[in-house]
PDB file of N, CA and C in Angstrom:
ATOM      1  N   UNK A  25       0.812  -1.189   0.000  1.00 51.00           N
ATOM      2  CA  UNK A  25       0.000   0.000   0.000  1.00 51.00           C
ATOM      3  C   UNK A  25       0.861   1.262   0.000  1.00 51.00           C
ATOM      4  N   UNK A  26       2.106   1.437   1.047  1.00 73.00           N
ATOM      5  CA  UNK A  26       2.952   2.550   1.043  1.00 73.00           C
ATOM      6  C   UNK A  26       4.001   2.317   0.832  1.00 73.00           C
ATOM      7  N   UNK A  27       4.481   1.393  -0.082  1.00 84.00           N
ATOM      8  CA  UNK A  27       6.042   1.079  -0.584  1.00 84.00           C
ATOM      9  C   UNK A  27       6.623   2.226  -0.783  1.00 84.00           C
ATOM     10  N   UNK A  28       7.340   2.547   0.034  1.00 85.00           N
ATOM     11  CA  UNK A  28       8.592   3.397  -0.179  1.00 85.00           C
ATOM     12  C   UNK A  28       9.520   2.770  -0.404  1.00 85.00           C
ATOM     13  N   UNK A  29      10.682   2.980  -1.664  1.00 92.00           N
ATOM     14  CA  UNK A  29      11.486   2.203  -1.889  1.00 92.00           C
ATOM     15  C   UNK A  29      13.000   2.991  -1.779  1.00 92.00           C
ATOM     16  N   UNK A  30      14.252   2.908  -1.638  1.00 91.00           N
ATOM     17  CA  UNK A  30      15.241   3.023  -1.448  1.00 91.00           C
ATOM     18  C   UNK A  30      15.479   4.463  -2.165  1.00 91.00           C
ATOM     19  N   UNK A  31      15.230   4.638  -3.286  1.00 92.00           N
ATOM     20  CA  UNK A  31      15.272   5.776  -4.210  1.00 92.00           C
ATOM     21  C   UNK A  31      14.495   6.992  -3.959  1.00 92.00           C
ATOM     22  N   UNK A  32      13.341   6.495  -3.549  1.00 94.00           N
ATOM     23  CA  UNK A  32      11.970   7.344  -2.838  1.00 94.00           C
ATOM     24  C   UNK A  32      12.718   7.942  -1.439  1.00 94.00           C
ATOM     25  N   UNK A  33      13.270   7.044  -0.543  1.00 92.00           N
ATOM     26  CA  UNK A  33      13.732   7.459   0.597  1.00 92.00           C
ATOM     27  C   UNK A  33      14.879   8.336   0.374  1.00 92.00           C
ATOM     28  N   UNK A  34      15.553   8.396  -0.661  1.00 94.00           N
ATOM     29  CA  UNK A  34      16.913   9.292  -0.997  1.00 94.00           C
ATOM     30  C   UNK A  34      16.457  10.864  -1.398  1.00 94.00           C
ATOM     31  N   UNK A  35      15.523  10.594  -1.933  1.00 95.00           N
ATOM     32  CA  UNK A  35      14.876  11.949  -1.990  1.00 95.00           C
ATOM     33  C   UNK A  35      14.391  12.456  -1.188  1.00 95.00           C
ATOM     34  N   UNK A  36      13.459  12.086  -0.394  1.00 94.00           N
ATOM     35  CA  UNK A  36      12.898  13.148   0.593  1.00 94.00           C
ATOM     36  C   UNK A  36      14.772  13.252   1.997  1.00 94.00           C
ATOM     37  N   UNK A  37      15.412  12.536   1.798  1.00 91.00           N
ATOM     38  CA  UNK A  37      15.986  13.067   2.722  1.00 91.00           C
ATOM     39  C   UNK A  37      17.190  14.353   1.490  1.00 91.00           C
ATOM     40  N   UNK A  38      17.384  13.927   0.464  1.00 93.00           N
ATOM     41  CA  UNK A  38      17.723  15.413   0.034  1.00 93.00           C
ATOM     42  C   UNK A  38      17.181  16.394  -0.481  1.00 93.00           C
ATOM     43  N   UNK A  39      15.609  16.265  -0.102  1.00 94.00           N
ATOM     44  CA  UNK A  39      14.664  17.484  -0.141  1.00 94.00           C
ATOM     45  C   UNK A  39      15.056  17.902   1.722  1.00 94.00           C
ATOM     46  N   UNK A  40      14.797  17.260   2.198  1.00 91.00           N
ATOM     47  CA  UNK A  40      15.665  17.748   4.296  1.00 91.00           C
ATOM     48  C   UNK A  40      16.518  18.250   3.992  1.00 91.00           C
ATOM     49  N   UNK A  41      17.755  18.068   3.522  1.00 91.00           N
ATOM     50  CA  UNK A  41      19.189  18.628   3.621  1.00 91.00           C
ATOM     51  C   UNK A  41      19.086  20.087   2.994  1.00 91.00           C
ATOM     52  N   UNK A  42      18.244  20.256   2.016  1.00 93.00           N
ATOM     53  CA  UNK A  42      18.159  21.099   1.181  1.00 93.00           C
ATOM     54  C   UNK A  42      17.068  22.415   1.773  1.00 93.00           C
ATOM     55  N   UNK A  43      16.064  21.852   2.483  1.00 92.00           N
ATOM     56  CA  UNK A  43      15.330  22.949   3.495  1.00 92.00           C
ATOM     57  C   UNK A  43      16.394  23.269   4.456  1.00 92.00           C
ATOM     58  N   UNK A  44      17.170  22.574   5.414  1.00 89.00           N
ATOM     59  CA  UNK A  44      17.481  22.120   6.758  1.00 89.00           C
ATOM     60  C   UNK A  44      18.919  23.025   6.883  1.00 89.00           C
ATOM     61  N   UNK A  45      19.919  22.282   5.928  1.00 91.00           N
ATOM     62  CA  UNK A  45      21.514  22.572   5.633  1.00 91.00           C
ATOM     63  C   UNK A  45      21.730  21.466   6.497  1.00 91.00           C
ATOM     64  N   UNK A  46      23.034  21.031   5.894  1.00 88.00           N
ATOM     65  CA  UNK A  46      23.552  19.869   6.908  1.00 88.00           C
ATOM     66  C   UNK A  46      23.913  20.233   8.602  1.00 88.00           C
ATOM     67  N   UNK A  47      24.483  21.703   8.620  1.00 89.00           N
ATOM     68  CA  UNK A  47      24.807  22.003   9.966  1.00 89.00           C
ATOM     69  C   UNK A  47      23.744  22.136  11.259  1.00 89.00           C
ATOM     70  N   UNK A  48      22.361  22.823  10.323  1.00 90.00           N
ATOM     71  CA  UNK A  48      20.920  22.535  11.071  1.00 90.00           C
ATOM     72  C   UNK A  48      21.125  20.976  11.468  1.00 90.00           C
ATOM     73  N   UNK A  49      21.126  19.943  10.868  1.00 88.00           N
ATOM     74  CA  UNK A  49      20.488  18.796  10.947  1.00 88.00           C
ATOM     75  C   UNK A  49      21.835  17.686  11.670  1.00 88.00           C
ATOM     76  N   UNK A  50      22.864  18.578  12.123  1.00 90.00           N
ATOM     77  CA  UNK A  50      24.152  17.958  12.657  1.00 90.00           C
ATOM     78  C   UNK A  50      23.895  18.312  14.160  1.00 90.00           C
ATOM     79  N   UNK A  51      23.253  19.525  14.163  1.00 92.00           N
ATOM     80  CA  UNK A  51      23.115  20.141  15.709  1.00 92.00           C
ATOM     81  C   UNK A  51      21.461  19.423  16.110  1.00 92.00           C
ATOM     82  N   UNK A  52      20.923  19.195  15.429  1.00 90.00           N
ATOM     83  CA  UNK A  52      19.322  18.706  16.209  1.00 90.00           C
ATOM     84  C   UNK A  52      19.831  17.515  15.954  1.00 90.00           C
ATOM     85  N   UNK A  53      20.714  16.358  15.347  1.00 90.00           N
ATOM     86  CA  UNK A  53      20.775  15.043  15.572  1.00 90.00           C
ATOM     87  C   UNK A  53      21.540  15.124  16.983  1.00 90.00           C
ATOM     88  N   UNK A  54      22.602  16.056  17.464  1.00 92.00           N
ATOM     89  CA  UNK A  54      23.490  15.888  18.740  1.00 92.00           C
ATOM     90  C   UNK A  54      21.986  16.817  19.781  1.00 92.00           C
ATOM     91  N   UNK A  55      21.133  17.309  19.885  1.00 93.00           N
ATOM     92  CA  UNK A  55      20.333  17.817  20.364  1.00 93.00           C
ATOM     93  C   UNK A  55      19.202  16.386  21.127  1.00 93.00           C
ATOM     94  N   UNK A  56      19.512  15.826  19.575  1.00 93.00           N
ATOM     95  CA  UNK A  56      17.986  14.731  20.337  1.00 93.00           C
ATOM     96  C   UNK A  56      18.842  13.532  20.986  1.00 93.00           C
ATOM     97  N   UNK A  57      20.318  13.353  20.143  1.00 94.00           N
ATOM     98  CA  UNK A  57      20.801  11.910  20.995  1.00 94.00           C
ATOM     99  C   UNK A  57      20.945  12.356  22.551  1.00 94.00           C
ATOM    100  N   UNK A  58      21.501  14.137  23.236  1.00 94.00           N
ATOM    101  CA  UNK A  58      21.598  14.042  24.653  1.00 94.00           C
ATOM    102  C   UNK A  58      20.036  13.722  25.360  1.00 94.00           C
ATOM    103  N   UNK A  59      19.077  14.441  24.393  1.00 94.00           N
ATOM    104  CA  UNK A  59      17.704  14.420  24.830  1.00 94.00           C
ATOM    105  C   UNK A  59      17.637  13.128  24.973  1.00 94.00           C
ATOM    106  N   UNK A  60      17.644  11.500  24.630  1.00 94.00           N
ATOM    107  CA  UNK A  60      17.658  10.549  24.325  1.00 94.00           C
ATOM    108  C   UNK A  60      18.252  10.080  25.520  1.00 94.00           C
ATOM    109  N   UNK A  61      19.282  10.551  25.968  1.00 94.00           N
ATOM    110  CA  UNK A  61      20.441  10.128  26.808  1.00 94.00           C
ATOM    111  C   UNK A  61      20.517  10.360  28.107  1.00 94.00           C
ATOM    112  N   UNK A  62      19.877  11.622  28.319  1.00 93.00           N
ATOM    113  CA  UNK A  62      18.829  12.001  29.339  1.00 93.00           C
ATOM    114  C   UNK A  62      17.670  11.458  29.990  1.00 93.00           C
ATOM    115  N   UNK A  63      17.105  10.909  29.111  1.00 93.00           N
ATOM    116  CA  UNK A  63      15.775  10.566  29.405  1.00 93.00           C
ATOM    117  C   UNK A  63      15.945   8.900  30.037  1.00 93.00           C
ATOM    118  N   UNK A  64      16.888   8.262  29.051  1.00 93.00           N
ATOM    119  CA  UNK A  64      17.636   7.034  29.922  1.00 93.00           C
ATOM    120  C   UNK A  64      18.063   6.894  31.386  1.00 93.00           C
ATOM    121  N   UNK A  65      19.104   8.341  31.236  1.00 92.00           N
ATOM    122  CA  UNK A  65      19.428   8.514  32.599  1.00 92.00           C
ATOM    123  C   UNK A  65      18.387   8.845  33.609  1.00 92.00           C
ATOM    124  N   UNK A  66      17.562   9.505  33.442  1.00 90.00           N
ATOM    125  CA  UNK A  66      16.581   9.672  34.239  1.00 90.00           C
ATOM    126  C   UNK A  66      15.188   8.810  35.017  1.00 90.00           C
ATOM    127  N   UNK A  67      14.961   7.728  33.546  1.00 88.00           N
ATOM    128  CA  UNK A  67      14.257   6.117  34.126  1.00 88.00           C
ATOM    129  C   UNK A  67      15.302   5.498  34.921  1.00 88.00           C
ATOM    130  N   UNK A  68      16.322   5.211  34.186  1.00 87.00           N
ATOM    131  CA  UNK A  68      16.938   4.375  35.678  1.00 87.00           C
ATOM    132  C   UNK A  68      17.514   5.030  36.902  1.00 87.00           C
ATOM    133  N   UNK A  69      17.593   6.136  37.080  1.00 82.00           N
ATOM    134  CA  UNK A  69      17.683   7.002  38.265  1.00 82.00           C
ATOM    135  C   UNK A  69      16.099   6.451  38.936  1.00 82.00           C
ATOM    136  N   UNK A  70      15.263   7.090  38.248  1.00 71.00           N
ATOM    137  CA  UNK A  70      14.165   6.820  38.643  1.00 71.00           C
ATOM    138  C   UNK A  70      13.641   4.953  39.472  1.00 71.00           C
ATOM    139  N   UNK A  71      14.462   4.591  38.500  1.00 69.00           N
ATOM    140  CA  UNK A  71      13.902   2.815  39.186  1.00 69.00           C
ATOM    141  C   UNK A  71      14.849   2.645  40.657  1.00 69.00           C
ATOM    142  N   UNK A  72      15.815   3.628  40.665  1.00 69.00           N
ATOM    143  CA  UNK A  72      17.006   3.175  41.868  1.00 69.00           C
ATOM    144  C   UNK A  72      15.860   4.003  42.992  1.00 69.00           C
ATOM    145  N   UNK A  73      15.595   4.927  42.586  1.00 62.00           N
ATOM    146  CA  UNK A  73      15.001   6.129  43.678  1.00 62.00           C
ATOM    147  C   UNK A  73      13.359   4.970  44.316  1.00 62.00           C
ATOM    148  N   UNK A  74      12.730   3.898  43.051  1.00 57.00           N
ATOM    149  CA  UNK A  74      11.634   3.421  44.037  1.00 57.00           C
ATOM    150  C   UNK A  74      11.590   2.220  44.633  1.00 57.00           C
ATOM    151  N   UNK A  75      13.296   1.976  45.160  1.00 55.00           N
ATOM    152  CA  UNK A  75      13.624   1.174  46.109  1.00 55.00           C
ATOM    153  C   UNK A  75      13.646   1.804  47.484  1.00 55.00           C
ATOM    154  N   UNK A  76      13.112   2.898  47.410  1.00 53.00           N
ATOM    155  CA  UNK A  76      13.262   4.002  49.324  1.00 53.00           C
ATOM    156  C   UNK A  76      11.638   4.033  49.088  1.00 53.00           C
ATOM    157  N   UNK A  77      10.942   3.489  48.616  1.00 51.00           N
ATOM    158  CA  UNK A  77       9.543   3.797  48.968  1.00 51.00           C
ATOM    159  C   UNK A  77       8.961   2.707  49.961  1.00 51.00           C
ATOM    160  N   UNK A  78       7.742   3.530  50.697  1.00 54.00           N
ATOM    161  CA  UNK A  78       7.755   2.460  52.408  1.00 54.00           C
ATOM    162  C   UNK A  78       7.159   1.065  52.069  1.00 54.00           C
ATOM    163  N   UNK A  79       7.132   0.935  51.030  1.00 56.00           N
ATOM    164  CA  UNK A  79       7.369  -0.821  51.340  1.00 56.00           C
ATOM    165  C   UNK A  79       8.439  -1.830  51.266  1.00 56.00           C
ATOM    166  N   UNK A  80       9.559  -1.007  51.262  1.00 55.00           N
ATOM    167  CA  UNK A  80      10.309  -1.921  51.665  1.00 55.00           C
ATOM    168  C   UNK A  80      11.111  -1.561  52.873  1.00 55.00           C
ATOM    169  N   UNK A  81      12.058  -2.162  53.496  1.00 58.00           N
ATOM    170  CA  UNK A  81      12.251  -1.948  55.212  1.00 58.00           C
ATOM    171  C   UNK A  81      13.068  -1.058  55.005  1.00 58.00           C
ATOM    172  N   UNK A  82      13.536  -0.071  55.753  1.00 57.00           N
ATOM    173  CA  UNK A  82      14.271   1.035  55.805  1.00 57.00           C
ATOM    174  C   UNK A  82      15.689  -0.030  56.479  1.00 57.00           C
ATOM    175  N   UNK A  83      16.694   0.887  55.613  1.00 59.00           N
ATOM    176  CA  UNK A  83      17.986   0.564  56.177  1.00 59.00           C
ATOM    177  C   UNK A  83      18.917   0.895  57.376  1.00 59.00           C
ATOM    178  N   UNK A  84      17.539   2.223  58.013  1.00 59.00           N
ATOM    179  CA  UNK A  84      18.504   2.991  59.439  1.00 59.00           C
ATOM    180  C   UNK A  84      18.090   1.991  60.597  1.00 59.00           C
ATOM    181  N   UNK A  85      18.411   2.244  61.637  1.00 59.00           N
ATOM    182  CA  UNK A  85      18.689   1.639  62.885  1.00 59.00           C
ATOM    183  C   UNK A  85      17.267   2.348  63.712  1.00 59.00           C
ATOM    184  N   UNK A  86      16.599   1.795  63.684  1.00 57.00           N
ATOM    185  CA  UNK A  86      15.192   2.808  64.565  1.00 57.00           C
ATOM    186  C   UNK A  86      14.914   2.462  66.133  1.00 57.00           C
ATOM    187  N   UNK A  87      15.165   3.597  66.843  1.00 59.00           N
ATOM    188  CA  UNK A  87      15.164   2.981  68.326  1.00 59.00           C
ATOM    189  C   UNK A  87      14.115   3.015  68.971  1.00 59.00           C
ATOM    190  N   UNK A  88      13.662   1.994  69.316  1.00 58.00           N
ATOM    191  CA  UNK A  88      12.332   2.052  70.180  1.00 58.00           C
ATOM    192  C   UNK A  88      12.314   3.178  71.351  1.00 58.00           C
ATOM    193  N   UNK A  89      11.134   3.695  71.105  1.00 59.00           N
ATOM    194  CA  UNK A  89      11.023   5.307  71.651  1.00 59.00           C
ATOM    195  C   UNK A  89      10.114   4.676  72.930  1.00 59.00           C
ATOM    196  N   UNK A  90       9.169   3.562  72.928  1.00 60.00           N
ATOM    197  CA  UNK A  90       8.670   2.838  74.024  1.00 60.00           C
ATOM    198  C   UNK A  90       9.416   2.983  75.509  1.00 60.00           C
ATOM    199  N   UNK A  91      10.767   2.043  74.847  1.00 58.00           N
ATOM    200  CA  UNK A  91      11.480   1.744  76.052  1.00 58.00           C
ATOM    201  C   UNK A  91      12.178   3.227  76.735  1.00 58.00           C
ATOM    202  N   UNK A  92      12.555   3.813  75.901  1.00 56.00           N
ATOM    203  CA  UNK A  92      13.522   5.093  76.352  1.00 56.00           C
ATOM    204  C   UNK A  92      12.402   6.132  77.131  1.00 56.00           C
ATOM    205  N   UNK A  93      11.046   6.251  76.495  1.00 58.00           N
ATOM    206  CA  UNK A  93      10.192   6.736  77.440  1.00 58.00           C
ATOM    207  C   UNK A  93      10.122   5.822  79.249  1.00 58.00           C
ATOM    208  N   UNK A  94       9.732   4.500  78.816  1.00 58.00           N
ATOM    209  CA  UNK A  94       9.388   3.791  80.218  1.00 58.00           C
ATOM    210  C   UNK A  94      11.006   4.091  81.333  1.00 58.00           C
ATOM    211  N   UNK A  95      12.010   3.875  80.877  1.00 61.00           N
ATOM    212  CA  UNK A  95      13.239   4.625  81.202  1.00 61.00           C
ATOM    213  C   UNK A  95      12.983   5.988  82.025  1.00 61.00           C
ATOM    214  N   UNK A  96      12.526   7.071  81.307  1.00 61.00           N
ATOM    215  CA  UNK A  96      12.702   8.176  81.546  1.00 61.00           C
ATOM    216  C   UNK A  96      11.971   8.190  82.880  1.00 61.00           C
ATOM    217  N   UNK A  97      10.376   7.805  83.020  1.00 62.00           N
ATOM    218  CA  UNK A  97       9.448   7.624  83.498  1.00 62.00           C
ATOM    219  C   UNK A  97      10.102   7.108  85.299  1.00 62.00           C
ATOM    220  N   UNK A  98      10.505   6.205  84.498  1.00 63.00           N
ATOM    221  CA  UNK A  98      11.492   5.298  85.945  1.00 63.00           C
ATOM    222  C   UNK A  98      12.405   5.876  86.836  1.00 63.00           C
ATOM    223  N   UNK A  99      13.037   6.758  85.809  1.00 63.00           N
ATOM    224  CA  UNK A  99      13.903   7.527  86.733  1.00 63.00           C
ATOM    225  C   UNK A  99      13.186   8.857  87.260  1.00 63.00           C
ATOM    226  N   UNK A 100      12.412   9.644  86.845  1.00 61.00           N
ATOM    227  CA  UNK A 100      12.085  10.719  87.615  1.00 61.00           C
ATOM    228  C   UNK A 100      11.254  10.294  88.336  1.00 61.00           C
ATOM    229  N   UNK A 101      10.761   9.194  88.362  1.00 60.00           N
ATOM    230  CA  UNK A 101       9.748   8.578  89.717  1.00 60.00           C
ATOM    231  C   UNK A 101      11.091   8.016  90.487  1.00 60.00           C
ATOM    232  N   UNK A 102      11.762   7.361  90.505  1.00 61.00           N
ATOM    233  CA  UNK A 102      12.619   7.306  91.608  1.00 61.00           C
ATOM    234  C   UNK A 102      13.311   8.633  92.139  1.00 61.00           C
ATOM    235  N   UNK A 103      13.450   9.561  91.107  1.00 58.00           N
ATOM    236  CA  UNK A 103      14.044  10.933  91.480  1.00 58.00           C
ATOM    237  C   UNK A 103      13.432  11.668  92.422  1.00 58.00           C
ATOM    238  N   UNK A 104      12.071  11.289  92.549  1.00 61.00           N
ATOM    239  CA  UNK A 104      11.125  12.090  93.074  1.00 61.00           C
ATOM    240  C   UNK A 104      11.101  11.480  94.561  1.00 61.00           C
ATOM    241  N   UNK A 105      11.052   9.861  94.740  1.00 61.00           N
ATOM    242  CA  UNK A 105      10.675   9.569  95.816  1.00 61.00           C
ATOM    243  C   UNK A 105      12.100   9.744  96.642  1.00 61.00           C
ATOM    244  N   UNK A 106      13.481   9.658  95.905  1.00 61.00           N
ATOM    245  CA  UNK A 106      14.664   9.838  96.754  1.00 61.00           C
ATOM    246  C   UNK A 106      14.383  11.850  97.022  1.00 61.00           C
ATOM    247  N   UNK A 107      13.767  12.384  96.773  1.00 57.00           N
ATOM    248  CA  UNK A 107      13.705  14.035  96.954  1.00 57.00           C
ATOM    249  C   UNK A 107      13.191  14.105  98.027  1.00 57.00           C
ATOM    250  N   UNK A 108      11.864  13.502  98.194  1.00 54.00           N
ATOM    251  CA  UNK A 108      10.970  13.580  99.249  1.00 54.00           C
ATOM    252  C   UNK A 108      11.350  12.576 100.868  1.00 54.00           C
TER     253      UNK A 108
END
């Protein structure tokens, strides 16, 4: 239905060169490969970054705030009864 053939394709790209200039079409090919290169870098940044989301266990050390309260508790009640 849309055979484009080898000869067909040679033309429309030197009808491009011929709107474009080669130096146009040297700077938007290095334009789209960083764009390209970027966008790579940025999915797999992205896949490293949704290994810190809360379903999976955090890697810090978390101290039970329970005990260090019942602690605290303990000692100013003994503080109190050695005062009095």
């Amino acid at each position: 239905m849309f055979g484009i053939s080898v000869p067909q394709l040679l033309i429309i790209l030197g009808i491009i060169v011929l709107l474009f200039g080669t130096k146009k079409l040297r700077s938007l090919g290095g334009d789209l490969g960083s764009a390209v290169k970027g966008f790579k870098k940025a999915v797999s940044d992205d896949d490293k970054d949704d290994n810190d989301d809360a379903d999976f266990p955090s890697k810090e050390k978390v101290e039970d705030k329970s005990k260090v309260a019942a602690d605290t508790t303990q000692t100013q009640t003994s503080a109190q009864k050695e005062h009095k």
